[in-house]
Short mmCIF file of C-alpha atoms in Angstrom, two decimals:
data_model
loop_
_atom_site.label_atom_id
_atom_site.label_comp_id
_atom_site.label_asym_id
_atom_site.label_seq_id
_atom_site.Cartn_x
_atom_site.Cartn_y
_atom_site.Cartn_z
CA UNK A 1 -14.96 7.69 21.71
CA UNK A 2 -11.74 9.09 23.14
CA UNK A 3 -9.81 7.74 20.16
CA UNK A 4 -12.09 9.55 17.76
CA UNK A 5 -11.59 12.86 19.58
CA UNK A 6 -7.83 12.32 19.61
CA UNK A 7 -7.86 11.51 15.88
CA UNK A 8 -9.78 14.65 14.97
CA UNK A 9 -7.73 16.72 17.40
CA UNK A 10 -4.48 15.56 15.87
CA UNK A 11 -5.88 16.24 12.41
CA UNK A 12 -6.65 19.86 13.20
CA UNK A 13 -3.33 20.45 15.02
CA UNK A 14 -1.17 18.85 12.38
CA UNK A 15 -3.12 19.79 9.27
CA UNK A 16 -0.46 22.24 8.17
CA UNK A 17 2.36 19.69 8.50
CA UNK A 18 2.97 17.59 5.39
CA UNK A 19 3.28 13.81 5.61
CA UNK A 20 5.07 11.40 3.30
CA UNK A 21 2.34 9.13 1.95
CA UNK A 22 4.82 6.62 0.55
CA UNK A 23 5.98 5.91 4.12
CA UNK A 24 2.40 5.00 5.04
CA UNK A 25 2.25 2.52 2.17
CA UNK A 26 5.67 1.11 3.06
CA UNK A 27 4.57 0.51 6.67
CA UNK A 28 1.38 -1.14 5.47
CA UNK A 29 3.28 -3.44 3.14
CA UNK A 30 5.84 -4.26 5.84
CA UNK A 31 2.94 -5.56 7.93
CA UNK A 32 1.75 -7.55 4.89
CA UNK A 33 5.17 -9.19 4.47
CA UNK A 34 5.15 -10.20 8.12
CA UNK A 35 1.71 -11.78 7.69
CA UNK A 36 2.84 -13.64 4.56
CA UNK A 37 5.88 -15.06 6.33
CA UNK A 38 3.71 -16.23 9.26
CA UNK A 39 1.07 -17.85 7.03
CA UNK A 40 1.53 -21.55 6.46
CA UNK A 41 -0.61 -22.21 3.41
CA UNK A 42 0.37 -20.86 -0.05
CA UNK A 43 -3.26 -19.98 -0.79
CA UNK A 44 -3.37 -17.84 2.36
CA UNK A 45 -0.06 -16.15 1.45
CA UNK A 46 -1.36 -15.34 -2.03
CA UNK A 47 -4.64 -14.03 -0.60
CA UNK A 48 -2.81 -11.75 1.87
CA UNK A 49 -0.65 -10.31 -0.90
CA UNK A 50 -3.61 -9.84 -3.26
CA UNK A 51 -5.64 -8.08 -0.58
CA UNK A 52 -2.75 -5.79 0.30
CA UNK A 53 -2.10 -4.80 -3.32
CA UNK A 54 -5.84 -4.26 -3.86
CA UNK A 55 -6.18 -2.12 -0.72
CA UNK A 56 -3.29 0.10 -1.72
CA UNK A 57 -4.61 0.49 -5.27
CA UNK A 58 -8.08 1.30 -3.93
CA UNK A 59 -6.60 3.82 -1.48
CA UNK A 60 -4.78 5.52 -4.36
CA UNK A 61 -8.02 5.65 -6.35
CA UNK A 62 -9.78 7.31 -3.41
CA UNK A 63 -6.94 9.78 -2.89
CA UNK A 64 -7.00 10.70 -6.57
CA UNK A 65 -10.75 11.28 -6.45
CA UNK A 66 -10.89 13.19 -3.15
CA UNK A 67 -7.63 15.05 -2.66
CA UNK A 68 -6.68 18.29 -4.33
CA UNK A 69 -3.47 17.14 -6.04
CA UNK A 70 -1.03 18.89 -8.34
CA UNK A 71 -0.14 17.40 -11.71
CA UNK A 72 3.14 16.04 -10.33
CA UNK A 73 1.38 14.44 -7.37
CA UNK A 74 -1.17 12.82 -9.67
CA UNK A 75 1.61 11.52 -11.92
CA UNK A 76 3.48 10.09 -8.94
CA UNK A 77 0.36 8.38 -7.59
CA UNK A 78 -0.38 7.01 -11.05
CA UNK A 79 3.15 5.63 -11.32
CA UNK A 80 2.92 4.04 -7.87
CA UNK A 81 -0.47 2.55 -8.73
CA UNK A 82 0.97 1.15 -11.97
CA UNK A 83 3.86 -0.45 -10.05
CA UNK A 84 1.43 -2.03 -7.58
CA UNK A 85 -0.76 -3.36 -10.40
CA UNK A 86 2.31 -4.82 -12.09
CA UNK A 87 3.33 -6.62 -8.88
CA UNK A 88 -0.20 -7.96 -8.48
CA UNK A 89 -0.23 -9.14 -12.09
CA UNK A 90 3.13 -10.84 -11.54
CA UNK A 91 1.78 -12.53 -8.41
CA UNK A 92 -1.22 -13.91 -10.29
CA UNK A 93 0.34 -14.59 -13.68
CA UNK A 94 -1.63 -11.94 -15.53
CA UNK A 95 -0.70 -9.52 -18.31
CA UNK A 96 2.14 -11.63 -19.71
CA UNK A 97 3.70 -12.63 -16.38
CA UNK A 98 4.18 -16.17 -15.16
CA UNK A 99 2.43 -16.76 -11.84
CA UNK A 100 4.69 -16.71 -8.81
CA UNK A 101 5.20 -20.28 -7.65
CA UNK A 102 3.77 -21.21 -4.24
CA UNK A 103 7.24 -21.99 -2.90
CA UNK A 104 8.42 -18.48 -3.86
CA UNK A 105 5.68 -16.42 -2.20
CA UNK A 106 7.77 -15.47 0.87
CA UNK A 107 10.62 -14.39 -1.37
CA UNK A 108 8.25 -12.51 -3.68
CA UNK A 109 6.74 -10.61 -0.75
CA UNK A 110 10.20 -9.62 0.49
CA UNK A 111 11.27 -8.66 -3.04
CA UNK A 112 8.14 -6.54 -3.46
CA UNK A 113 8.84 -4.84 -0.15
CA UNK A 114 12.44 -4.11 -1.18
CA UNK A 115 11.16 -2.74 -4.50
CA UNK A 116 8.81 -0.38 -2.68
CA UNK A 117 11.52 0.67 -0.23
CA UNK A 118 13.96 1.49 -3.01
CA UNK A 119 11.49 3.36 -5.18
CA UNK A 120 12.75 6.86 -5.61
CA UNK A 121 9.54 8.70 -4.93
CA UNK A 122 8.28 10.83 -2.12
CA UNK A 123 4.73 12.02 -2.17
CA UNK A 124 3.98 14.56 0.52
CA UNK A 125 0.39 15.41 1.29
CA UNK A 126 -1.40 17.02 4.20
CA UNK A 127 -1.77 15.07 7.41
CA UNK A 128 -5.53 15.01 6.85
CA UNK A 129 -5.05 13.19 3.55
CA UNK A 130 -2.49 10.86 5.12
CA UNK A 131 -4.92 10.00 7.91
CA UNK A 132 -7.55 9.33 5.26
CA UNK A 133 -5.15 6.85 3.64
CA UNK A 134 -4.48 5.11 6.94
CA UNK A 135 -8.20 4.81 7.65
CA UNK A 136 -8.84 3.47 4.16
CA UNK A 137 -6.13 0.84 4.53
CA UNK A 138 -7.52 -0.21 7.91
CA UNK A 139 -11.13 -0.35 6.79
CA UNK A 140 -10.74 -2.08 3.43
#
């Protein structure tokens, strides 16, 4: 119960301060890469990556439907979502890609993380929206 009060309290205090949403996604995917590297079975590694990509895509869909975004923000989210879908297609061998080999899953996860880190995009939204993203990623 205390955590809930702290969460809502921090939301109201920090609502005026913008937050970089891409950093939230980068932190989430960093955790994913760590899980992939710890997993022993290729099927488990592939499942972790698929779930992470799906969660981020679903979070973007929810943000697009619930947040009041400018045209530039929508375009940036759409581009990010497209990049995530492309990585997921590459992982699974869809849409013209060859499936990532089981032996290459650790490397693919690290490469995907590097790709996200180097992406030249910063999407700044309100802290309330950023907290919504974090909750979505945790609950999905």
